[in-house]
Short mmCIF file of C-alpha atoms in Angstrom, two decimals:
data_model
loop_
_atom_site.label_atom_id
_atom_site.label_comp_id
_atom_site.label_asym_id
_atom_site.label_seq_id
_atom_site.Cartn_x
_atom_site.Cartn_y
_atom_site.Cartn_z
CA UNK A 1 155.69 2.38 12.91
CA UNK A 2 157.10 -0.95 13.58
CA UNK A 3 156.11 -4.57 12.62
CA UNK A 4 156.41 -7.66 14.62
CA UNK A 5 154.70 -11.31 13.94
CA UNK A 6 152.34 -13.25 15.63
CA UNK A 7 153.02 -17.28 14.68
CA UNK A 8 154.97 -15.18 11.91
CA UNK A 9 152.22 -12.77 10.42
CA UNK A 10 153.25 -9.05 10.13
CA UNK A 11 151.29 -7.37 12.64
CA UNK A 12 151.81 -3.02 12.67
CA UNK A 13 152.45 -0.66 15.90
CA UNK A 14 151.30 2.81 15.75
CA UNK A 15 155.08 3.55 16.32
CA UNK A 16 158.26 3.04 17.62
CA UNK A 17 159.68 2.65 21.04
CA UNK A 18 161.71 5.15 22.83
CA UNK A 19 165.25 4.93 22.03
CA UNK A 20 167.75 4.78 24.02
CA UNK A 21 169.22 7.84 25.34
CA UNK A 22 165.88 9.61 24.99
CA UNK A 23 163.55 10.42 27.83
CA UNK A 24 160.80 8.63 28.44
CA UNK A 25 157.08 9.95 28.20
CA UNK A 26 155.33 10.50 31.07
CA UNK A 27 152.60 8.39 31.70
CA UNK A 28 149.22 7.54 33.55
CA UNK A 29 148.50 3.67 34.60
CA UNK A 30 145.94 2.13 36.86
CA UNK A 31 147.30 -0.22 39.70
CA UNK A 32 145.06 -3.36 40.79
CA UNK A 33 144.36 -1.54 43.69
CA UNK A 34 142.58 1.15 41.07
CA UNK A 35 145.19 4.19 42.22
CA UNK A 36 146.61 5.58 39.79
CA UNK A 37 150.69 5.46 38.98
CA UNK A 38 153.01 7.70 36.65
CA UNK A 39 156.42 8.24 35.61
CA UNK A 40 156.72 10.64 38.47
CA UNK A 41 156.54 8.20 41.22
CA UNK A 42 159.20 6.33 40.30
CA UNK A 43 161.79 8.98 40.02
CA UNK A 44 164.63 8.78 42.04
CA UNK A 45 164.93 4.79 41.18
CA UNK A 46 165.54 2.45 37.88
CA UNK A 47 162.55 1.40 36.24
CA UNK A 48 162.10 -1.59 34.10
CA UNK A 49 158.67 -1.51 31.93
CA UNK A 50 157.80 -5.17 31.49
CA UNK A 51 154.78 -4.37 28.56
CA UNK A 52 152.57 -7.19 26.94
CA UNK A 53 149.10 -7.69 25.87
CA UNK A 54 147.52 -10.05 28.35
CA UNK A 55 148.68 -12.06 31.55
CA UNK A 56 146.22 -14.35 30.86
CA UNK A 57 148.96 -15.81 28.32
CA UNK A 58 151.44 -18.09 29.02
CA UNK A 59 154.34 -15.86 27.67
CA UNK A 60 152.92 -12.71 29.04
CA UNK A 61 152.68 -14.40 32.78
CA UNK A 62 155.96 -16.13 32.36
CA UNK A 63 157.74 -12.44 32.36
CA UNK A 64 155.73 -11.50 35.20
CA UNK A 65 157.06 -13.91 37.17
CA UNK A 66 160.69 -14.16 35.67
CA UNK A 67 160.88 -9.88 36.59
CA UNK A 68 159.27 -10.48 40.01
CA UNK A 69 162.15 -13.20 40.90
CA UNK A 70 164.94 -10.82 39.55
CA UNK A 71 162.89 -7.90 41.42
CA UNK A 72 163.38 -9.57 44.72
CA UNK A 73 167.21 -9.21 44.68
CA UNK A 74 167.56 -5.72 42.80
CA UNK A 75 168.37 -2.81 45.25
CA UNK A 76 167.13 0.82 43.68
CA UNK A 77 165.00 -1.13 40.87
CA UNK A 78 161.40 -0.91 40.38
CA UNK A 79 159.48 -2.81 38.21
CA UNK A 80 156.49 -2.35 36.58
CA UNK A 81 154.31 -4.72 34.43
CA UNK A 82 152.11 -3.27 31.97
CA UNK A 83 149.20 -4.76 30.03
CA UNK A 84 145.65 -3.80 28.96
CA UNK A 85 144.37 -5.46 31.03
CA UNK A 86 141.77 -5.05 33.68
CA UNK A 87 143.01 -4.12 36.89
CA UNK A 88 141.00 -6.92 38.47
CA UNK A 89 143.00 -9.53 36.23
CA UNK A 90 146.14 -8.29 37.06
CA UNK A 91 145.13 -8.36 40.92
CA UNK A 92 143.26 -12.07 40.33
CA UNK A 93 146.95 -12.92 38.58
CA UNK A 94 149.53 -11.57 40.98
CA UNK A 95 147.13 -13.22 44.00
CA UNK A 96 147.31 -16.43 42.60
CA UNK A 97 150.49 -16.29 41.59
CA UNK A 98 152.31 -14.75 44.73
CA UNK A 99 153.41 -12.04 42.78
CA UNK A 100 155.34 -9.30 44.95
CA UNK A 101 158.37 -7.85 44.01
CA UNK A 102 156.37 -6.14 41.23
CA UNK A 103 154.25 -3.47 39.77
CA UNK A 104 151.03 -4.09 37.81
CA UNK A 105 149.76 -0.91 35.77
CA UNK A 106 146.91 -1.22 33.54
CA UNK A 107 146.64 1.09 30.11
CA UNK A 108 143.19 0.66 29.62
CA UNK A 109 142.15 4.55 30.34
CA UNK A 110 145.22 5.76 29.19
CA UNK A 111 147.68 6.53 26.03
CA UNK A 112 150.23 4.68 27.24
CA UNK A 113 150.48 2.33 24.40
CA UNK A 114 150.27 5.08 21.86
CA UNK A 115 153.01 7.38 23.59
CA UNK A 116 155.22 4.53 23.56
CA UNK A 117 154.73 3.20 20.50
CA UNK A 118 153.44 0.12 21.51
CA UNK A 119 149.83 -0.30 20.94
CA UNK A 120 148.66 -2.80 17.94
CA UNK A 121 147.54 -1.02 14.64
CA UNK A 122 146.68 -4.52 12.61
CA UNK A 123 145.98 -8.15 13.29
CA UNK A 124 144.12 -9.92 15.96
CA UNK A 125 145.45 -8.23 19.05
CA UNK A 126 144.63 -4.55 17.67
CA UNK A 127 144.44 -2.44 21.01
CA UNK A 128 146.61 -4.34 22.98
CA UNK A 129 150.46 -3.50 24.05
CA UNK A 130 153.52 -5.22 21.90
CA UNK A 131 155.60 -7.54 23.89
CA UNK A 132 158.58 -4.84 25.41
CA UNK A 133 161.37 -4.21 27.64
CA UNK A 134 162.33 -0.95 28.66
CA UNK A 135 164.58 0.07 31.02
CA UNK A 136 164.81 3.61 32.67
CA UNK A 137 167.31 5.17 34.69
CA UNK A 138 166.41 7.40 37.83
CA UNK A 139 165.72 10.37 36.00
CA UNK A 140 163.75 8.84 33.20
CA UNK A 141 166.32 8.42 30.58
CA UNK A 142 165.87 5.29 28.04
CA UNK A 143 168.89 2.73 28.58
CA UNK A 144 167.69 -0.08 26.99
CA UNK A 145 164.74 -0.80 25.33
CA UNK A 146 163.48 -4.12 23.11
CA UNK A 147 160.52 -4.77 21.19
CA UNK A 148 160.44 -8.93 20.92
CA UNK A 149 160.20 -9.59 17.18
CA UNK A 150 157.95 -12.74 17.83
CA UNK A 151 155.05 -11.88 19.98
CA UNK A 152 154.96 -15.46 21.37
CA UNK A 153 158.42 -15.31 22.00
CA UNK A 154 159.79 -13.63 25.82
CA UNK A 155 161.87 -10.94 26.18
CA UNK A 156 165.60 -10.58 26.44
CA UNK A 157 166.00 -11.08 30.24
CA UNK A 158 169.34 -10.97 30.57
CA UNK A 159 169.99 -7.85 28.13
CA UNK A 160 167.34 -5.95 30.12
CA UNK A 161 169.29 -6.54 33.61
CA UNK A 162 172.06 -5.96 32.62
CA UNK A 163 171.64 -2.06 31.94
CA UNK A 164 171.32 -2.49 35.47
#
């Protein structure tokens, strides 16, 4: 388990993200077309997992679009933004938004969040995914990973592309 805050109250995972150096667990998302996405087809490429609980946040939408600039001018780097949220949002979102250079995958039929560590255990967000960063090499291997502290806070953008 891990703790982070929300406006500074202690707020529990159901674990603890992958570290680094480990491989990642394989997955099942749904894209905002409704297809579904895994690991798998991403291999071959770097992956950065952009996770948070809603875009329909102002922090949460802010890392959309801060990946989906730096997506534009990374060659061999995927990235893929995952939420709870409804596929429909996520499509609603990226339309409005002109978001392109990204992935959207939503966790809401999967165990995503739980495989990763990620998903709420107390407080008001219980279900959702815990603000994260992780970065993946081609084969799947962990290179960096983060778990923001604050939840209102944004990730380590920098850190993140770096490992790349």
């Amino acid at each position: 388990m891990a703790f982070v805050t929300l406006k500074g109250n202690s707020i529990e995972t159901v674990g603890s993200l992958p570290a680094v150096g480990s491989m990642a667990p394989d997955f099942e998302l749904v894209k905002s077309d409704m297809s579904l996405v895994s690991l798998k087809d991403y291999q071959g490429a770097k992956l950065v997992l952009n996770i948070f609980p809603s875009v329909d946040t102002p922090t949460c939408a802010t890392s959309v679009r801060k990946f989906n600039e730096s997506a534009a001018s990374l060659k061999g780097v995927n990235v893929l933004c995952v939420s709870a949220d409804l596929p429909f949002a996520a499509a609603r979102f990226c339309g409005a938004e002109g978001i392109d250079h990204v992935d959207m995958g939503s966790s809401f039929r999967s165990t995503f969040g739980d495989d990763y560590g990620l998903t709420f255990k107390t407080g008001p967000l219980v279900g959702l995914l815990s603000r994260s960063v992780i970065v993946l090499d081609e084969s799947g291997k962990v290179l960096y990973s983060e778990q923001v502290a604050e939840i209102a806070d944004e990730p380590n953008y920098d850190a993140a592309l770096a490992v790349l």
